[in-house]
Structure formats: C-alpha cells, structure tokens
Amino acid sequence: MKKSKNLGIIVLVVILALLGLSAYRSYNGMVTRSEQVTAQWGNVETSYQRRADLIPNLVNTVKGYADFERETLEAVINARSKATSVEINPENLNAESLQQFQEAQNGLGGALSRLLVVIERYPDLKANQNFMDLQAQLEGTENRISTERRKFNEVAQGYNTFIRLFPRNIWASLFGFDKKPYFEAAEGSDQAPVVEF
C-alpha cells in the first residue's frame, strides 16, 4: 500500500514537472516570437516614417513649379498628416488597428500617386535634379515598405503558427498571447490600372 502511494506521488511529481517544463518553454518561445513581431513592426513603421519625411521636400519642390495645383498638394499634405497621426502599440496589434493604419497609409499612397500624375504636366519639374533625386528616394522607400511588410507577415505567420500548435495553444490562451494580424493587399489592387493616352 505504501509502495503504491509513493509511486502515485512520483508519477504526480513527474507529470507536474513535465507540465511546468512545457509551460516554461512555451511561454519563453511565445515571448521571443512576440518580440520578433514587435521588432519587425518597428521596421515597418520606420519605412513609412521615411516616406513621410520625404514628402515635405517633395511638396516644396513641386510648389515652385506647380503653383496652381494647390488642391493636389494640399491632399498630399493632409494625407501625410493623417498617416503620421495613426499610432499603433505593437503589444496591442490587432486586425482593427492594423486596418486603420493601412487605410491611412493607402490614402497617403493614393495622394502621392495623384501628385506624380499631375507632375507629368511639368517637363521643367521632371528635369529638376532635386525632384529627380526625391522621386528616386521615394521609389526606393516604397520598395523598402513592401519588403518590410512582407517580412512582417512572415514573422507574424511564424508567431501565429507557434501559438496555435498543441499544447502551446493552451498556454497561449492562459498567458494571453493572441494571434497577430497580417498586412493585406489594398482593395482593388488585384486589377490592372487603366492607362489612357
């Protein structure tokens, strides 16, 4: 009787130790991956901030050539203001906040696209070295944004997969680790733009 009682205690201790080890390893893995998502979010924000920082120089350069395109310039300035005012805490990153951020950034991207279309009417501006440099920097920044968004989605996918696998899904719900959202393509981006001459 005493021997079976000791065996039961040993089995219970082993089970508790295994559960504790599982919780310890799962928690630390989730924290590591969550920090990777946060770090990559910082890279995304840095890329968008670089774009926002280039816009005032671009607008000032265009102003000298296109005084009567004030409405387009104001749209870019307002879109920049809106895009830079949307702040997201990466610890509380959810689908709604990411969508709000993405909509503001898409608005800025659309305003910039309209500005670049308007600029086609000004050959002197297109030949201006300062404008050409700014446009090249802006194009490079757009590529960086695309790259950082893709990397963010990869890191978020790794995190989401990690917290959804058994038994980590149990620990994730107990410790409050929630699924991270992904960047998605803007609505209508699956359709080729119409170009008319």
Short mmCIF file of N, CA and C in Angstrom, two decimals, residues 21-195:
data_model
loop_
_atom_site.label_atom_id
_atom_site.label_comp_id
_atom_site.label_asym_id
_atom_site.label_seq_id
_atom_site.Cartn_x
_atom_site.Cartn_y
_atom_site.Cartn_z
N LEU A 21 7.63 22.31 -17.27
CA LEU A 21 8.64 22.47 -18.33
C LEU A 21 7.97 22.88 -19.64
N SER A 22 6.84 22.29 -19.94
CA SER A 22 6.11 22.65 -21.15
C SER A 22 5.66 24.11 -21.10
N ALA A 23 5.12 24.54 -19.96
CA ALA A 23 4.67 25.92 -19.80
C ALA A 23 5.86 26.87 -19.91
N TYR A 24 6.97 26.53 -19.28
CA TYR A 24 8.18 27.36 -19.30
C TYR A 24 8.70 27.54 -20.72
N ARG A 25 8.85 26.44 -21.43
CA ARG A 25 9.39 26.50 -22.80
C ARG A 25 8.42 27.19 -23.74
N SER A 26 7.13 26.90 -23.60
CA SER A 26 6.13 27.53 -24.46
C SER A 26 6.08 29.04 -24.22
N TYR A 27 6.04 29.43 -22.97
CA TYR A 27 5.96 30.85 -22.64
C TYR A 27 7.18 31.60 -23.19
N ASN A 28 8.36 31.08 -22.96
CA ASN A 28 9.57 31.75 -23.44
C ASN A 28 9.61 31.80 -24.97
N GLY A 29 9.16 30.76 -25.63
CA GLY A 29 9.08 30.77 -27.09
C GLY A 29 8.09 31.79 -27.60
N MET A 30 6.95 31.91 -26.92
CA MET A 30 5.95 32.89 -27.33
C MET A 30 6.45 34.32 -27.12
N VAL A 31 7.14 34.55 -26.02
CA VAL A 31 7.70 35.88 -25.76
C VAL A 31 8.74 36.22 -26.83
N THR A 32 9.60 35.27 -27.16
CA THR A 32 10.63 35.50 -28.19
C THR A 32 9.99 35.85 -29.52
N ARG A 33 9.01 35.10 -29.93
CA ARG A 33 8.35 35.36 -31.22
C ARG A 33 7.53 36.64 -31.19
N SER A 34 6.92 36.94 -30.07
CA SER A 34 6.18 38.19 -29.94
C SER A 34 7.13 39.38 -30.06
N GLU A 35 8.30 39.28 -29.47
CA GLU A 35 9.30 40.35 -29.59
C GLU A 35 9.79 40.48 -31.03
N GLN A 36 9.88 39.38 -31.75
CA GLN A 36 10.27 39.45 -33.16
C GLN A 36 9.21 40.20 -33.97
N VAL A 37 7.94 39.96 -33.68
CA VAL A 37 6.86 40.67 -34.35
C VAL A 37 6.95 42.16 -34.03
N THR A 38 7.19 42.50 -32.76
CA THR A 38 7.31 43.89 -32.35
C THR A 38 8.49 44.57 -33.05
N ALA A 39 9.62 43.89 -33.12
CA ALA A 39 10.79 44.45 -33.79
C ALA A 39 10.51 44.67 -35.27
N GLN A 40 9.88 43.72 -35.91
CA GLN A 40 9.58 43.87 -37.34
C GLN A 40 8.55 44.96 -37.56
N TRP A 41 7.62 45.13 -36.63
CA TRP A 41 6.67 46.23 -36.73
C TRP A 41 7.42 47.56 -36.70
N GLY A 42 8.44 47.65 -35.87
CA GLY A 42 9.27 48.85 -35.83
C GLY A 42 9.92 49.13 -37.17
N ASN A 43 10.36 48.08 -37.86
CA ASN A 43 10.95 48.25 -39.20
C ASN A 43 9.91 48.76 -40.20
N VAL A 44 8.69 48.26 -40.09
CA VAL A 44 7.61 48.73 -40.97
C VAL A 44 7.35 50.22 -40.71
N GLU A 45 7.22 50.59 -39.45
CA GLU A 45 6.97 51.99 -39.11
C GLU A 45 8.11 52.90 -39.56
N THR A 46 9.34 52.42 -39.44
CA THR A 46 10.49 53.21 -39.87
C THR A 46 10.43 53.48 -41.36
N SER A 47 10.05 52.49 -42.14
CA SER A 47 9.94 52.66 -43.59
C SER A 47 8.85 53.67 -43.94
N TYR A 48 7.70 53.56 -43.27
CA TYR A 48 6.64 54.52 -43.52
C TYR A 48 7.04 55.92 -43.06
N GLN A 49 7.78 56.01 -41.97
CA GLN A 49 8.22 57.32 -41.49
C GLN A 49 9.19 57.95 -42.48
N ARG A 50 10.05 57.14 -43.08
CA ARG A 50 10.97 57.66 -44.10
C ARG A 50 10.18 58.28 -45.25
N ARG A 51 9.12 57.59 -45.67
CA ARG A 51 8.29 58.14 -46.74
C ARG A 51 7.67 59.45 -46.29
N ALA A 52 7.13 59.48 -45.08
CA ALA A 52 6.50 60.70 -44.57
C ALA A 52 7.51 61.85 -44.48
N ASP A 53 8.75 61.54 -44.16
CA ASP A 53 9.79 62.57 -44.06
C ASP A 53 10.19 63.12 -45.42
N LEU A 54 10.10 62.31 -46.48
CA LEU A 54 10.44 62.76 -47.82
C LEU A 54 9.37 63.67 -48.42
N ILE A 55 8.14 63.50 -48.00
CA ILE A 55 7.02 64.20 -48.63
C ILE A 55 7.13 65.73 -48.52
N PRO A 56 7.46 66.32 -47.37
CA PRO A 56 7.55 67.79 -47.34
C PRO A 56 8.57 68.34 -48.35
N ASN A 57 9.70 67.67 -48.51
CA ASN A 57 10.69 68.12 -49.50
C ASN A 57 10.13 68.01 -50.91
N LEU A 58 9.43 66.93 -51.18
CA LEU A 58 8.84 66.73 -52.50
C LEU A 58 7.78 67.80 -52.77
N VAL A 59 6.93 68.05 -51.79
CA VAL A 59 5.88 69.06 -51.94
C VAL A 59 6.49 70.44 -52.17
N ASN A 60 7.52 70.79 -51.40
CA ASN A 60 8.15 72.11 -51.55
C ASN A 60 8.80 72.25 -52.92
N THR A 61 9.39 71.19 -53.42
CA THR A 61 9.99 71.23 -54.75
C THR A 61 8.93 71.43 -55.81
N VAL A 62 7.82 70.72 -55.67
CA VAL A 62 6.73 70.81 -56.65
C VAL A 62 6.06 72.18 -56.58
N LYS A 63 5.94 72.77 -55.39
CA LYS A 63 5.27 74.06 -55.23
C LYS A 63 5.86 75.12 -56.13
N GLY A 64 7.16 75.12 -56.28
CA GLY A 64 7.81 76.14 -57.10
C GLY A 64 7.43 76.05 -58.57
N TYR A 65 7.02 74.89 -59.02
CA TYR A 65 6.70 74.69 -60.42
C TYR A 65 5.21 74.65 -60.70
N ALA A 66 4.46 74.25 -59.73
CA ALA A 66 3.03 73.98 -59.96
C ALA A 66 2.17 74.72 -58.95
N ASP A 67 2.26 76.06 -58.98
CA ASP A 67 1.52 76.87 -58.02
C ASP A 67 0.01 76.63 -58.07
N PHE A 68 -0.53 76.41 -59.26
CA PHE A 68 -1.97 76.29 -59.37
C PHE A 68 -2.48 74.88 -59.11
N GLU A 69 -1.61 73.94 -58.73
CA GLU A 69 -2.02 72.58 -58.37
C GLU A 69 -2.16 72.46 -56.85
N ARG A 70 -2.57 73.54 -56.23
CA ARG A 70 -2.65 73.62 -54.77
C ARG A 70 -3.53 72.52 -54.18
N GLU A 71 -4.64 72.19 -54.82
CA GLU A 71 -5.56 71.17 -54.30
C GLU A 71 -4.86 69.81 -54.17
N THR A 72 -4.08 69.45 -55.16
CA THR A 72 -3.35 68.18 -55.13
C THR A 72 -2.30 68.20 -54.03
N LEU A 73 -1.59 69.33 -53.91
CA LEU A 73 -0.56 69.44 -52.88
C LEU A 73 -1.17 69.38 -51.48
N GLU A 74 -2.32 70.05 -51.31
CA GLU A 74 -2.99 70.01 -50.01
C GLU A 74 -3.48 68.61 -49.68
N ALA A 75 -3.93 67.87 -50.69
CA ALA A 75 -4.37 66.49 -50.46
C ALA A 75 -3.21 65.63 -49.97
N VAL A 76 -2.03 65.84 -50.53
CA VAL A 76 -0.85 65.08 -50.10
C VAL A 76 -0.49 65.46 -48.67
N ILE A 77 -0.50 66.75 -48.37
CA ILE A 77 -0.15 67.22 -47.02
C ILE A 77 -1.15 66.67 -45.99
N ASN A 78 -2.44 66.73 -46.32
CA ASN A 78 -3.47 66.22 -45.39
C ASN A 78 -3.36 64.71 -45.20
N ALA A 79 -3.09 64.00 -46.30
CA ALA A 79 -2.94 62.54 -46.20
C ALA A 79 -1.72 62.18 -45.37
N ARG A 80 -0.63 62.94 -45.52
CA ARG A 80 0.57 62.72 -44.71
C ARG A 80 0.27 62.94 -43.23
N SER A 81 -0.46 64.01 -42.95
CA SER A 81 -0.82 64.31 -41.56
C SER A 81 -1.65 63.19 -40.95
N LYS A 82 -2.62 62.70 -41.72
CA LYS A 82 -3.46 61.62 -41.23
C LYS A 82 -2.65 60.34 -41.02
N ALA A 83 -1.78 60.04 -41.98
CA ALA A 83 -0.99 58.80 -41.90
C ALA A 83 -0.03 58.82 -40.71
N THR A 84 0.56 59.98 -40.43
CA THR A 84 1.51 60.05 -39.32
C THR A 84 0.82 60.15 -37.96
N SER A 85 -0.48 60.46 -37.96
CA SER A 85 -1.19 60.55 -36.69
C SER A 85 -1.69 59.19 -36.18
N VAL A 86 -1.73 58.21 -37.05
CA VAL A 86 -2.18 56.87 -36.64
C VAL A 86 -1.01 56.14 -35.98
N GLU A 87 -1.14 55.95 -34.68
CA GLU A 87 -0.10 55.25 -33.94
C GLU A 87 -0.64 53.93 -33.41
N ILE A 88 0.19 52.91 -33.49
CA ILE A 88 -0.22 51.58 -33.04
C ILE A 88 0.81 51.06 -32.05
N ASN A 89 0.32 50.58 -30.94
CA ASN A 89 1.18 49.92 -29.97
C ASN A 89 1.34 48.47 -30.42
N PRO A 90 2.56 48.04 -30.76
CA PRO A 90 2.72 46.67 -31.27
C PRO A 90 2.30 45.59 -30.27
N GLU A 91 2.26 45.93 -29.00
CA GLU A 91 1.81 44.96 -27.99
C GLU A 91 0.31 44.68 -28.13
N ASN A 92 -0.43 45.66 -28.63
CA ASN A 92 -1.88 45.52 -28.79
C ASN A 92 -2.28 45.49 -30.25
N LEU A 93 -1.39 45.01 -31.09
CA LEU A 93 -1.65 44.96 -32.53
C LEU A 93 -2.78 43.99 -32.81
N ASN A 94 -3.85 44.50 -33.42
CA ASN A 94 -4.96 43.63 -33.80
C ASN A 94 -5.41 44.00 -35.21
N ALA A 95 -6.35 43.24 -35.74
CA ALA A 95 -6.79 43.43 -37.13
C ALA A 95 -7.38 44.82 -37.33
N GLU A 96 -8.13 45.32 -36.37
CA GLU A 96 -8.76 46.63 -36.50
C GLU A 96 -7.73 47.76 -36.53
N SER A 97 -6.77 47.73 -35.62
CA SER A 97 -5.76 48.79 -35.61
C SER A 97 -4.86 48.72 -36.83
N LEU A 98 -4.53 47.52 -37.28
CA LEU A 98 -3.71 47.39 -38.49
C LEU A 98 -4.47 47.89 -39.71
N GLN A 99 -5.77 47.62 -39.78
CA GLN A 99 -6.57 48.10 -40.90
C GLN A 99 -6.63 49.62 -40.90
N GLN A 100 -6.79 50.23 -39.73
CA GLN A 100 -6.81 51.68 -39.62
C GLN A 100 -5.48 52.27 -40.09
N PHE A 101 -4.38 51.67 -39.67
CA PHE A 101 -3.06 52.11 -40.09
C PHE A 101 -2.90 51.97 -41.60
N GLN A 102 -3.31 50.82 -42.11
CA GLN A 102 -3.16 50.53 -43.54
C GLN A 102 -4.02 51.49 -44.38
N GLU A 103 -5.22 51.81 -43.94
CA GLU A 103 -6.08 52.73 -44.67
C GLU A 103 -5.45 54.12 -44.74
N ALA A 104 -4.88 54.58 -43.63
CA ALA A 104 -4.23 55.89 -43.63
C ALA A 104 -3.03 55.89 -44.58
N GLN A 105 -2.24 54.82 -44.56
CA GLN A 105 -1.08 54.74 -45.44
C GLN A 105 -1.50 54.61 -46.90
N ASN A 106 -2.58 53.87 -47.16
CA ASN A 106 -3.09 53.76 -48.53
C ASN A 106 -3.58 55.12 -49.04
N GLY A 107 -4.19 55.91 -48.15
CA GLY A 107 -4.63 57.26 -48.53
C GLY A 107 -3.46 58.12 -48.93
N LEU A 108 -2.37 58.01 -48.17
CA LEU A 108 -1.17 58.78 -48.50
C LEU A 108 -0.57 58.30 -49.81
N GLY A 109 -0.53 56.99 -50.00
CA GLY A 109 -0.01 56.44 -51.26
C GLY A 109 -0.83 56.90 -52.45
N GLY A 110 -2.15 56.94 -52.30
CA GLY A 110 -3.02 57.41 -53.38
C GLY A 110 -2.80 58.88 -53.69
N ALA A 111 -2.65 59.69 -52.64
CA ALA A 111 -2.40 61.13 -52.84
C ALA A 111 -1.06 61.34 -53.54
N LEU A 112 -0.05 60.57 -53.16
CA LEU A 112 1.25 60.67 -53.83
C LEU A 112 1.15 60.26 -55.30
N SER A 113 0.40 59.22 -55.57
CA SER A 113 0.22 58.79 -56.96
C SER A 113 -0.43 59.88 -57.79
N ARG A 114 -1.46 60.52 -57.23
CA ARG A 114 -2.12 61.62 -57.95
C ARG A 114 -1.15 62.77 -58.18
N LEU A 115 -0.30 63.06 -57.19
CA LEU A 115 0.70 64.12 -57.34
C LEU A 115 1.67 63.78 -58.46
N LEU A 116 2.11 62.55 -58.52
CA LEU A 116 3.07 62.16 -59.56
C LEU A 116 2.43 62.20 -60.95
N VAL A 117 1.13 61.93 -61.03
CA VAL A 117 0.43 62.05 -62.32
C VAL A 117 0.37 63.52 -62.73
N VAL A 118 0.06 64.41 -61.79
CA VAL A 118 0.00 65.84 -62.08
C VAL A 118 1.36 66.35 -62.55
N ILE A 119 2.42 65.83 -61.97
CA ILE A 119 3.78 66.28 -62.29
C ILE A 119 4.13 66.01 -63.74
N GLU A 120 3.48 65.02 -64.35
CA GLU A 120 3.75 64.71 -65.75
C GLU A 120 3.49 65.92 -66.65
N ARG A 121 2.69 66.85 -66.20
CA ARG A 121 2.36 68.05 -66.99
C ARG A 121 3.48 69.09 -66.95
N TYR A 122 4.51 68.87 -66.14
CA TYR A 122 5.54 69.89 -65.95
C TYR A 122 6.92 69.34 -66.33
N PRO A 123 7.30 69.47 -67.59
CA PRO A 123 8.59 68.93 -68.04
C PRO A 123 9.78 69.57 -67.32
N ASP A 124 9.66 70.86 -66.98
CA ASP A 124 10.77 71.52 -66.26
C ASP A 124 10.99 70.88 -64.89
N LEU A 125 9.89 70.54 -64.24
CA LEU A 125 9.98 69.91 -62.92
C LEU A 125 10.58 68.52 -63.03
N LYS A 126 10.15 67.78 -64.04
CA LYS A 126 10.68 66.42 -64.21
C LYS A 126 12.18 66.44 -64.50
N ALA A 127 12.69 67.55 -65.03
CA ALA A 127 14.11 67.67 -65.34
C ALA A 127 14.91 68.22 -64.15
N ASN A 128 14.23 68.69 -63.12
CA ASN A 128 14.90 69.26 -61.94
C ASN A 128 15.62 68.15 -61.17
N GLN A 129 16.92 68.33 -60.93
CA GLN A 129 17.73 67.29 -60.28
C GLN A 129 17.23 66.99 -58.86
N ASN A 130 16.86 68.02 -58.13
CA ASN A 130 16.36 67.82 -56.77
C ASN A 130 15.10 66.96 -56.79
N PHE A 131 14.19 67.26 -57.72
CA PHE A 131 12.97 66.48 -57.83
C PHE A 131 13.28 65.03 -58.22
N MET A 132 14.19 64.87 -59.18
CA MET A 132 14.54 63.52 -59.62
C MET A 132 15.15 62.71 -58.47
N ASP A 133 15.99 63.36 -57.66
CA ASP A 133 16.58 62.68 -56.50
C ASP A 133 15.49 62.28 -55.50
N LEU A 134 14.58 63.21 -55.22
CA LEU A 134 13.50 62.92 -54.28
C LEU A 134 12.60 61.80 -54.80
N GLN A 135 12.31 61.82 -56.08
CA GLN A 135 11.47 60.78 -56.66
C GLN A 135 12.16 59.42 -56.56
N ALA A 136 13.46 59.38 -56.81
CA ALA A 136 14.21 58.12 -56.71
C ALA A 136 14.21 57.62 -55.26
N GLN A 137 14.38 58.54 -54.30
CA GLN A 137 14.35 58.15 -52.89
C GLN A 137 12.97 57.63 -52.50
N LEU A 138 11.95 58.27 -53.03
CA LEU A 138 10.59 57.84 -52.73
C LEU A 138 10.32 56.46 -53.31
N GLU A 139 10.78 56.20 -54.51
CA GLU A 139 10.61 54.88 -55.11
C GLU A 139 11.35 53.82 -54.30
N GLY A 140 12.57 54.14 -53.88
CA GLY A 140 13.32 53.21 -53.04
C GLY A 140 12.62 52.95 -51.72
N THR A 141 12.04 53.99 -51.16
CA THR A 141 11.31 53.85 -49.90
C THR A 141 10.07 52.98 -50.07
N GLU A 142 9.37 53.14 -51.18
CA GLU A 142 8.20 52.30 -51.45
C GLU A 142 8.62 50.83 -51.53
N ASN A 143 9.77 50.57 -52.13
CA ASN A 143 10.28 49.19 -52.18
C ASN A 143 10.61 48.68 -50.79
N ARG A 144 11.20 49.53 -49.96
CA ARG A 144 11.50 49.14 -48.57
C ARG A 144 10.23 48.82 -47.81
N ILE A 145 9.22 49.66 -48.01
CA ILE A 145 7.94 49.43 -47.33
C ILE A 145 7.39 48.06 -47.71
N SER A 146 7.41 47.78 -48.99
CA SER A 146 6.92 46.48 -49.47
C SER A 146 7.70 45.33 -48.85
N THR A 147 9.01 45.47 -48.81
CA THR A 147 9.86 44.43 -48.23
C THR A 147 9.59 44.25 -46.74
N GLU A 148 9.50 45.35 -46.01
CA GLU A 148 9.27 45.27 -44.56
C GLU A 148 7.88 44.72 -44.24
N ARG A 149 6.89 45.04 -45.06
CA ARG A 149 5.55 44.48 -44.86
C ARG A 149 5.57 42.97 -45.08
N ARG A 150 6.28 42.53 -46.12
CA ARG A 150 6.39 41.10 -46.40
C ARG A 150 7.09 40.40 -45.23
N LYS A 151 8.18 40.99 -44.74
CA LYS A 151 8.90 40.39 -43.61
C LYS A 151 8.01 40.35 -42.36
N PHE A 152 7.23 41.42 -42.15
CA PHE A 152 6.31 41.45 -41.01
C PHE A 152 5.33 40.29 -41.11
N ASN A 153 4.76 40.09 -42.28
CA ASN A 153 3.81 38.99 -42.46
C ASN A 153 4.47 37.64 -42.19
N GLU A 154 5.72 37.47 -42.60
CA GLU A 154 6.44 36.21 -42.35
C GLU A 154 6.66 35.99 -40.85
N VAL A 155 7.09 37.05 -40.15
CA VAL A 155 7.33 36.93 -38.70
C VAL A 155 6.01 36.70 -37.97
N ALA A 156 4.96 37.41 -38.37
CA ALA A 156 3.64 37.23 -37.75
C ALA A 156 3.12 35.82 -38.00
N GLN A 157 3.36 35.29 -39.20
CA GLN A 157 2.92 33.93 -39.50
C GLN A 157 3.66 32.93 -38.61
N GLY A 158 4.97 33.11 -38.43
CA GLY A 158 5.73 32.23 -37.55
C GLY A 158 5.20 32.27 -36.12
N TYR A 159 4.91 33.47 -35.64
CA TYR A 159 4.35 33.63 -34.29
C TYR A 159 2.97 32.96 -34.20
N ASN A 160 2.10 33.25 -35.18
CA ASN A 160 0.74 32.70 -35.15
C ASN A 160 0.76 31.17 -35.20
N THR A 161 1.62 30.62 -36.03
CA THR A 161 1.74 29.16 -36.11
C THR A 161 2.21 28.60 -34.77
N PHE A 162 3.21 29.25 -34.19
CA PHE A 162 3.78 28.79 -32.92
C PHE A 162 2.72 28.73 -31.82
N ILE A 163 1.90 29.78 -31.71
CA ILE A 163 0.92 29.81 -30.60
C ILE A 163 -0.31 28.96 -30.86
N ARG A 164 -0.51 28.52 -32.09
CA ARG A 164 -1.70 27.73 -32.41
C ARG A 164 -1.46 26.23 -32.35
N LEU A 165 -0.20 25.80 -32.27
CA LEU A 165 0.09 24.37 -32.21
C LEU A 165 -0.13 23.84 -30.80
N PHE A 166 -0.60 22.61 -30.71
CA PHE A 166 -0.83 21.95 -29.42
C PHE A 166 0.51 21.52 -28.83
N PRO A 167 0.76 21.68 -27.58
CA PRO A 167 -0.07 22.18 -26.48
C PRO A 167 0.12 23.68 -26.23
N ARG A 168 0.92 24.33 -27.08
CA ARG A 168 1.17 25.76 -26.87
C ARG A 168 -0.10 26.58 -26.98
N ASN A 169 -1.09 26.12 -27.77
CA ASN A 169 -2.33 26.87 -27.88
C ASN A 169 -3.01 27.01 -26.52
N ILE A 170 -2.86 26.00 -25.68
CA ILE A 170 -3.44 26.06 -24.32
C ILE A 170 -2.70 27.11 -23.50
N TRP A 171 -1.38 27.04 -23.55
CA TRP A 171 -0.57 28.01 -22.79
C TRP A 171 -0.78 29.43 -23.34
N ALA A 172 -0.91 29.56 -24.65
CA ALA A 172 -1.10 30.88 -25.25
C ALA A 172 -2.40 31.51 -24.74
N SER A 173 -3.45 30.72 -24.66
CA SER A 173 -4.71 31.29 -24.17
C SER A 173 -4.63 31.60 -22.67
N LEU A 174 -3.93 30.77 -21.92
CA LEU A 174 -3.77 31.03 -20.49
C LEU A 174 -2.92 32.27 -20.22
N PHE A 175 -1.88 32.46 -21.04
CA PHE A 175 -0.96 33.59 -20.83
C PHE A 175 -1.35 34.83 -21.62
N GLY A 176 -2.42 34.76 -22.42
CA GLY A 176 -2.91 35.94 -23.13
C GLY A 176 -2.17 36.28 -24.41
N PHE A 177 -1.61 35.31 -25.09
CA PHE A 177 -0.95 35.55 -26.38
C PHE A 177 -1.98 35.38 -27.48
N ASP A 178 -2.28 36.48 -28.17
CA ASP A 178 -3.29 36.46 -29.22
C ASP A 178 -2.64 36.45 -30.60
N LYS A 179 -3.42 36.01 -31.57
CA LYS A 179 -2.97 35.97 -32.96
C LYS A 179 -2.70 37.39 -33.46
N LYS A 180 -1.65 37.56 -34.25
CA LYS A 180 -1.29 38.86 -34.84
C LYS A 180 -1.88 38.95 -36.24
N PRO A 181 -2.32 40.15 -36.65
CA PRO A 181 -2.89 40.30 -38.00
C PRO A 181 -1.79 40.41 -39.05
N TYR A 182 -2.20 40.32 -40.29
CA TYR A 182 -1.28 40.43 -41.43
C TYR A 182 -1.61 41.67 -42.25
N PHE A 183 -0.61 42.17 -42.95
CA PHE A 183 -0.89 43.19 -43.96
C PHE A 183 -1.57 42.49 -45.12
N GLU A 184 -2.53 43.15 -45.70
CA GLU A 184 -3.22 42.59 -46.85
C GLU A 184 -3.14 43.60 -47.99
N ALA A 185 -3.32 43.11 -49.20
CA ALA A 185 -3.31 43.98 -50.36
C ALA A 185 -4.49 44.95 -50.28
N ALA A 186 -4.28 46.15 -50.78
CA ALA A 186 -5.35 47.14 -50.80
C ALA A 186 -6.46 46.67 -51.73
N GLU A 187 -7.68 47.04 -51.39
CA GLU A 187 -8.82 46.64 -52.19
C GLU A 187 -8.67 47.18 -53.61
N GLY A 188 -8.90 46.32 -54.58
CA GLY A 188 -8.78 46.72 -55.98
C GLY A 188 -7.39 46.59 -56.56
N SER A 189 -6.42 46.18 -55.74
CA SER A 189 -5.04 46.07 -56.24
C SER A 189 -4.85 44.84 -57.12
N ASP A 190 -5.85 43.97 -57.14
CA ASP A 190 -5.76 42.78 -57.99
C ASP A 190 -6.14 43.09 -59.44
N GLN A 191 -6.56 44.32 -59.70
CA GLN A 191 -6.94 44.72 -61.04
C GLN A 191 -5.90 45.66 -61.62
N ALA A 192 -5.54 45.44 -62.86
CA ALA A 192 -4.54 46.28 -63.51
C ALA A 192 -5.11 47.68 -63.73
N PRO A 193 -4.28 48.72 -63.51
CA PRO A 193 -4.77 50.08 -63.73
C PRO A 193 -5.00 50.34 -65.22
N VAL A 194 -5.95 51.21 -65.49
CA VAL A 194 -6.24 51.60 -66.87
C VAL A 194 -5.37 52.79 -67.22
N VAL A 195 -4.61 52.68 -68.29
CA VAL A 195 -3.74 53.76 -68.73
C VAL A 195 -4.29 54.28 -70.05
#
